[in-house]
Amino acid sequence: MQKKFMLGNEAIAQAAVESGVKVVAGYPGTPATEIVEHCASYPGVYTEWATNEKHAFEVTGGASLTNQRAMAVMKHNGTNAAADYLMHINFTGVKAGLVLISADDPGGLSSQCEEDTRILIHNYAHLPVFDPSSVQEAYEMTKAAFELSEKTELVFALRPVMRVNHAGGMVEYTDIIPEARQAEFIINRKRFVMSAVVEKESGGELRPKMRHRWLNNKQTELKAVMEESPFNWTEQAAGEVGFIGCGIGYAFLKEAEQIYGKKLPILKLSTLPLPEGKVLDFAKGRKKIVIFEEIEPVVERLIKQLYFDNKIAVEVLGRDTYLPKEGELTSNVALTALESTLAGKPYPTPQQGKYIPARTRTQCPGCSHRGLLIAMKEVVRKNGGIVTGDIGCHDAGTFEPMNLQATIYCMGSSIPMAYGIKAAGFDKPVYALIGDSTFFHNGLTGLASAIYNRANITVVIAYNSTTAMTGFQPHPGSPNNLKETISPIEPGTVAAAMGAKVFRCNPYNVEETVKVISKATAEPGVKVVIAEALCYLKFGRDGKISYTPRQVKIDTDICNGCGICVRTFGCPAITIVDNKAVIEASACNGCGVCVSVCKRGAMK
Amino acid sequence: MKFDLVIAGVGGQGNIVASQAIAQCAMDAGYNVVNTETKGAAQRGGSVLSHVRFADGPIFSPIVPQGQADILLGFEPLEALRYISILSKSGKYIINTAPVPTILANMKVDVYPSHEEMLAAVAAQGLEGYRIDATQAAKDLGNVLLTNVIMLGAFTAITGVLPADAVLQKLLSMVNAKFHAADKEAFNRGREMIKAKL
């Protein structure tokens, strides 16, 4: 055994490599991104960024059937996108070990929503889930997941949360990488062809029903596995109130126990299905049980059902009945709950804190999106149009001071939503603003749908050649993939091939961008504007930028301190001091976009 | 033995480098170490809180619970105020007094609190510590990017939990040799700024 300080994501990657993983595929998303990047540093592992999570999962499915261990990596929103494949591979099962990493983000700290993918994977797809409580456990669970996946022929999922993915801790690991296996694909249509086929041998039953039965029968085997699992245990202590910690909820509970200063009866549960024997035993002599889990009351409801079925009368408290229903657990929530339940009191109503001025996210100084956003704002200010938004750095255009996009939902939703607004009869122009990585993720099919249905919208693709938001991962429109240099798939060429009228502009040139978007708007049908400029932060390091740098000066004789440059534009480098605009030289990257914002011409 | 440190600052202030130097130093000293960063709704130029926990026993949560931190280093006064409740009543803070205005305050949507207001808010919690203008001191040394090094030096002046020289050597091992002379000077300046107040 060796010992090293690792981030949770590094520990998961290390465990996968030690398990002989051959194929790793994912789509970038906080907090899971670095798992794929760590795997990519091992030459024997095929690693890729797929265009979306469904495809990543499908790639790993193909690898598993070819007798190679594989791992699909995604954040919770991605697991939603992959749900269709999930609901088929659960019925077919797998050949070589296949592990799904579905990272949740309690509190939505870096996400569009907060959700608990244990529901999707376990309650819905009936697949097993490990919920790690620490970095070390994430490592151990990943290794166990590969072994058990192969043994049970089922996809095993690891559901880490932000506080495991992005936490660092000391990890004991072996660093032994097994010998490579032989690739082998054995055709077995009865198993791997999911279709409404009549199964003669099963008395003429349809295959979906038969495979459903196979999956249901597997649950007994899984329950036996979890009963013996080293990831569930009981910590004995006297007391009528027992506490259950699930995953990171266990870490917060233990922290609270330390502060409270007295040993408590604790059941640590980190697997789904539950180890039912342990859960039933824990009820003995208890009047009340309090459960800490992220995010939804999944374990709480399963335990209530188990106790009901076994006629056990214990009060079960958790996120459904006692704790805050939304947001992230903390050690302090656990401590408050612990003190309140032991005192027989309700959980105190959380008090709203005093507002401390926020540091909102915005585009970096020098970002091409700021030019695009201000140009689009200019266009819709004049024509009363609506902009539907999408996921990416440009989504900060919805905040003060840009206030541009009217909607943000999930990946690729901007395009169908835009033409839905038109279909409903909205008579002014509608724009969909989408990034390049998101366009390849789930925008392509929406664009085809718009063109096919003869929509009248303008789609603006912010083409900066990287997935900037998650830390500059490449995508099909980039000059490289994870392994090598490629010839990029140019979004405008794709859109033109579909039949869209394609326009191009450099968003650093605001006047030109306004003109191009206005011209596109005037045309009928689906228009696509490619606003092309390299991500300053990513490519600027290598000296590649899409503007001619210039030092913008304020003409203090012309500047009357109106503040439009701050109030509507919001570049972090600009402030108003003593009623005059000031550009902080150390923050300014010389993009010059602000020049077109000042209507008095004070910025030169 | 258990020691909890949080560093509150703005993205780009070198918060993470400082926390890593301390974490690695604690590892070298044989402690069990856990760390993480919590970020507000802002990735770029946003609020960043680093947690470093080390102990000779097990550590469960990577996040320092409210009211448990032994030391809070505030690289920026508003960020220090935002997270001050993590500090234990018996803990100590070191706050860099130089503000970094927020975008919303620049736009006059929010009001960046005055020095006096922030002072009063911290005092109201009954907490003690030190205030130094580390940003100005870094500028005086010729580079504003030395602010985190000054704060790191200041940290070693108020606690002996890790030897000052070990922290400095760890920091130097993490940065390019051409910055070593300036880093040493900034580190010692931070220590002196605190010693002058002791």
PDB file of C-alpha atoms in Angstrom, chain A residues 85-216:
ATOM      1  CA  TYR A  85     -29.534   4.497 -22.364  1.00  0.00           C
ATOM      2  CA  LEU A  86     -29.667   3.822 -18.623  1.00  0.00           C
ATOM      3  CA  MET A  87     -33.210   2.471 -19.020  1.00  0.00           C
ATOM      4  CA  HIS A  88     -32.003  -0.095 -21.554  1.00  0.00           C
ATOM      5  CA  ILE A  89     -28.601  -1.163 -20.274  1.00  0.00           C
ATOM      6  CA  ASN A  90     -30.236  -1.958 -16.935  1.00  0.00           C
ATOM      7  CA  PHE A  91     -32.301  -4.622 -18.794  1.00  0.00           C
ATOM      8  CA  THR A  92     -29.472  -6.069 -20.894  1.00  0.00           C
ATOM      9  CA  GLY A  93     -26.833  -5.995 -18.185  1.00  0.00           C
ATOM     10  CA  VAL A  94     -23.141  -5.797 -19.068  1.00  0.00           C
ATOM     11  CA  LYS A  95     -20.212  -8.100 -19.789  1.00  0.00           C
ATOM     12  CA  ALA A  96     -16.991  -6.510 -18.458  1.00  0.00           C
ATOM     13  CA  GLY A  97     -17.330  -4.253 -15.400  1.00  0.00           C
ATOM     14  CA  LEU A  98     -19.064  -0.982 -16.256  1.00  0.00           C
ATOM     15  CA  VAL A  99     -19.110   1.855 -13.731  1.00  0.00           C
ATOM     16  CA  LEU A 100     -21.207   4.976 -14.048  1.00  0.00           C
ATOM     17  CA  ILE A 101     -19.966   8.037 -12.163  1.00  0.00           C
ATOM     18  CA  SER A 102     -22.908  10.361 -11.558  1.00  0.00           C
ATOM     19  CA  ALA A 103     -21.721  13.335  -9.526  1.00  0.00           C
ATOM     20  CA  ASP A 104     -24.358  15.323  -7.669  1.00  0.00           C
ATOM     21  CA  ASP A 105     -24.117  18.940  -6.606  1.00  0.00           C
ATOM     22  CA  PRO A 106     -26.214  19.459  -3.472  1.00  0.00           C
ATOM     23  CA  GLY A 107     -27.197  23.090  -3.187  1.00  0.00           C
ATOM     24  CA  GLY A 108     -26.619  23.590  -6.922  1.00  0.00           C
ATOM     25  CA  LEU A 109     -23.313  25.343  -6.159  1.00  0.00           C
ATOM     26  CA  SER A 110     -22.136  24.970  -9.716  1.00  0.00           C
ATOM     27  CA  SER A 111     -25.236  23.771 -11.532  1.00  0.00           C
ATOM     28  CA  GLN A 112     -28.528  24.835 -13.078  1.00  0.00           C
ATOM     29  CA  CYS A 113     -30.481  22.656 -10.671  1.00  0.00           C
ATOM     30  CA  GLU A 114     -30.070  20.482  -7.588  1.00  0.00           C
ATOM     31  CA  GLU A 115     -31.133  16.884  -7.912  1.00  0.00           C
ATOM     32  CA  ASP A 116     -30.441  13.443  -6.534  1.00  0.00           C
ATOM     33  CA  THR A 117     -29.483  11.005  -9.275  1.00  0.00           C
ATOM     34  CA  ARG A 118     -29.775   8.046  -6.884  1.00  0.00           C
ATOM     35  CA  ILE A 119     -33.483   8.246  -7.718  1.00  0.00           C
ATOM     36  CA  LEU A 120     -32.843   7.916 -11.435  1.00  0.00           C
ATOM     37  CA  ILE A 121     -30.258   5.163 -11.096  1.00  0.00           C
ATOM     38  CA  HIS A 122     -31.693   3.132  -8.221  1.00  0.00           C
ATOM     39  CA  ASN A 123     -35.399   3.842  -7.749  1.00  0.00           C
ATOM     40  CA  TYR A 124     -36.064   4.168 -11.471  1.00  0.00           C
ATOM     41  CA  ALA A 125     -33.484   1.984 -13.232  1.00  0.00           C
ATOM     42  CA  HIS A 126     -33.138  -0.493 -10.299  1.00  0.00           C
ATOM     43  CA  LEU A 127     -29.369  -0.401 -10.452  1.00  0.00           C
ATOM     44  CA  PRO A 128     -26.995  -0.417  -7.456  1.00  0.00           C
ATOM     45  CA  VAL A 129     -25.433   2.823  -6.196  1.00  0.00           C
ATOM     46  CA  PHE A 130     -22.455   3.520  -3.928  1.00  0.00           C
ATOM     47  CA  ASP A 131     -22.515   6.843  -2.094  1.00  0.00           C
ATOM     48  CA  PRO A 132     -18.989   7.638  -0.820  1.00  0.00           C
ATOM     49  CA  SER A 133     -18.443   9.480   2.464  1.00  0.00           C
ATOM     50  CA  SER A 134     -14.783  10.371   1.886  1.00  0.00           C
ATOM     51  CA  VAL A 135     -12.034  10.449  -0.715  1.00  0.00           C
ATOM     52  CA  GLN A 136     -10.606   7.143   0.557  1.00  0.00           C
ATOM     53  CA  GLU A 137     -14.019   5.529   0.326  1.00  0.00           C
ATOM     54  CA  ALA A 138     -14.549   6.881  -3.203  1.00  0.00           C
ATOM     55  CA  TYR A 139     -11.333   5.068  -4.163  1.00  0.00           C
ATOM     56  CA  GLU A 140     -12.374   1.813  -2.498  1.00  0.00           C
ATOM     57  CA  MET A 141     -15.925   1.962  -3.829  1.00  0.00           C
ATOM     58  CA  THR A 142     -14.769   2.522  -7.403  1.00  0.00           C
ATOM     59  CA  LYS A 143     -12.615  -0.613  -7.208  1.00  0.00           C
ATOM     60  CA  ALA A 144     -15.433  -2.626  -5.627  1.00  0.00           C
ATOM     61  CA  ALA A 145     -17.882  -1.302  -8.238  1.00  0.00           C
ATOM     62  CA  PHE A 146     -15.811  -2.724 -11.104  1.00  0.00           C
ATOM     63  CA  GLU A 147     -15.547  -6.141  -9.439  1.00  0.00           C
ATOM     64  CA  LEU A 148     -19.231  -6.291  -8.510  1.00  0.00           C
ATOM     65  CA  SER A 149     -20.406  -4.997 -11.878  1.00  0.00           C
ATOM     66  CA  GLU A 150     -18.638  -7.847 -13.583  1.00  0.00           C
ATOM     67  CA  LYS A 151     -19.837 -10.385 -11.017  1.00  0.00           C
ATOM     68  CA  THR A 152     -23.501  -9.331 -11.081  1.00  0.00           C
ATOM     69  CA  GLU A 153     -23.500  -8.325 -14.791  1.00  0.00           C
ATOM     70  CA  LEU A 154     -25.041  -4.984 -13.831  1.00  0.00           C
ATOM     71  CA  VAL A 155     -23.887  -1.398 -14.235  1.00  0.00           C
ATOM     72  CA  PHE A 156     -22.664  -0.182 -10.837  1.00  0.00           C
ATOM     73  CA  ALA A 157     -22.943   3.513 -10.117  1.00  0.00           C
ATOM     74  CA  LEU A 158     -20.877   5.739  -7.869  1.00  0.00           C
ATOM     75  CA  ARG A 159     -22.734   8.856  -6.773  1.00  0.00           C
ATOM     76  CA  PRO A 160     -20.133  11.213  -5.279  1.00  0.00           C
ATOM     77  CA  VAL A 161     -21.146  14.727  -4.259  1.00  0.00           C
ATOM     78  CA  MET A 162     -19.192  17.961  -4.740  1.00  0.00           C
ATOM     79  CA  ARG A 163     -17.636  17.597  -1.251  1.00  0.00           C
ATOM     80  CA  VAL A 164     -16.106  14.270  -2.237  1.00  0.00           C
ATOM     81  CA  ASN A 165     -15.133  15.058  -5.845  1.00  0.00           C
ATOM     82  CA  HIS A 166     -13.457  18.317  -4.908  1.00  0.00           C
ATOM     83  CA  ALA A 167     -12.093  17.402  -1.476  1.00  0.00           C
ATOM     84  CA  GLY A 168      -8.487  16.374  -0.944  1.00  0.00           C
ATOM     85  CA  GLY A 169      -7.423  13.722   1.515  1.00  0.00           C
ATOM     86  CA  MET A 170      -4.821  11.082   2.242  1.00  0.00           C
ATOM     87  CA  VAL A 171      -5.507   7.966   0.167  1.00  0.00           C
ATOM     88  CA  GLU A 172      -4.025   4.514   0.659  1.00  0.00           C
ATOM     89  CA  TYR A 173      -3.733   2.867  -2.724  1.00  0.00           C
ATOM     90  CA  THR A 174      -1.924  -0.031  -4.386  1.00  0.00           C
ATOM     91  CA  ASP A 175      -0.820   1.491  -7.716  1.00  0.00           C
ATOM     92  CA  ILE A 176      -0.911  -1.968  -9.287  1.00  0.00           C
ATOM     93  CA  ILE A 177      -2.315  -1.880 -12.822  1.00  0.00           C
ATOM     94  CA  PRO A 178      -3.536  -5.260 -14.087  1.00  0.00           C
ATOM     95  CA  GLU A 179      -2.556  -6.846 -17.381  1.00  0.00           C
ATOM     96  CA  ALA A 180      -4.542  -5.765 -20.424  1.00  0.00           C
ATOM     97  CA  ARG A 181      -7.357  -8.075 -21.505  1.00  0.00           C
ATOM     98  CA  GLN A 182      -8.161  -9.390 -24.917  1.00  0.00           C
ATOM     99  CA  ALA A 183     -10.969  -7.579 -26.731  1.00  0.00           C
ATOM    100  CA  GLU A 184     -13.719 -10.015 -27.635  1.00  0.00           C
ATOM    101  CA  PHE A 185     -17.233  -9.365 -28.917  1.00  0.00           C
ATOM    102  CA  ILE A 186     -19.580 -12.330 -28.687  1.00  0.00           C
ATOM    103  CA  ILE A 187     -22.890 -11.732 -30.391  1.00  0.00           C
ATOM    104  CA  ASN A 188     -25.836 -12.482 -28.096  1.00  0.00           C
ATOM    105  CA  ARG A 189     -28.921 -10.938 -29.658  1.00  0.00           C
ATOM    106  CA  LYS A 190     -31.292 -12.355 -27.068  1.00  0.00           C
ATOM    107  CA  ARG A 191     -29.534 -10.197 -24.512  1.00  0.00           C
ATOM    108  CA  PHE A 192     -28.171  -7.199 -26.295  1.00  0.00           C
ATOM    109  CA  VAL A 193     -31.012  -6.516 -28.719  1.00  0.00           C
ATOM    110  CA  MET A 194     -33.644  -4.628 -26.790  1.00  0.00           C
ATOM    111  CA  SER A 195     -36.805  -4.869 -28.831  1.00  0.00           C
ATOM    112  CA  ALA A 196     -40.380  -6.114 -28.563  1.00  0.00           C
ATOM    113  CA  VAL A 197     -39.392  -9.566 -29.825  1.00  0.00           C
ATOM    114  CA  VAL A 198     -41.462 -12.670 -29.042  1.00  0.00           C
ATOM    115  CA  GLU A 199     -39.364 -15.121 -26.995  1.00  0.00           C
ATOM    116  CA  LYS A 200     -40.382 -18.626 -28.055  1.00  0.00           C
ATOM    117  CA  GLU A 201     -38.445 -20.324 -25.224  1.00  0.00           C
ATOM    118  CA  SER A 202     -40.260 -18.211 -22.642  1.00  0.00           C
ATOM    119  CA  GLY A 203     -43.711 -19.243 -23.781  1.00  0.00           C
ATOM    120  CA  GLY A 204     -44.030 -16.381 -26.226  1.00  0.00           C
ATOM    121  CA  GLU A 205     -43.326 -13.565 -23.804  1.00  0.00           C
ATOM    122  CA  LEU A 206     -42.033 -10.283 -25.158  1.00  0.00           C
ATOM    123  CA  ARG A 207     -38.368  -9.574 -24.518  1.00  0.00           C
ATOM    124  CA  PRO A 208     -38.797  -6.282 -22.589  1.00  0.00           C
ATOM    125  CA  LYS A 209     -40.961  -8.069 -20.005  1.00  0.00           C
ATOM    126  CA  MET A 210     -38.518 -10.962 -19.784  1.00  0.00           C
ATOM    127  CA  ARG A 211     -35.504  -8.683 -19.286  1.00  0.00           C
ATOM    128  CA  HIS A 212     -37.479  -6.666 -16.733  1.00  0.00           C
ATOM    129  CA  ARG A 213     -37.994  -9.897 -14.808  1.00  0.00           C
ATOM    130  CA  TRP A 214     -34.247 -10.646 -15.052  1.00  0.00           C
ATOM    131  CA  LEU A 215     -33.507  -7.235 -13.544  1.00  0.00           C
ATOM    132  CA  ASN A 216     -36.075  -7.708 -10.781  1.00  0.00           C
TER     133      ASN A 216
END
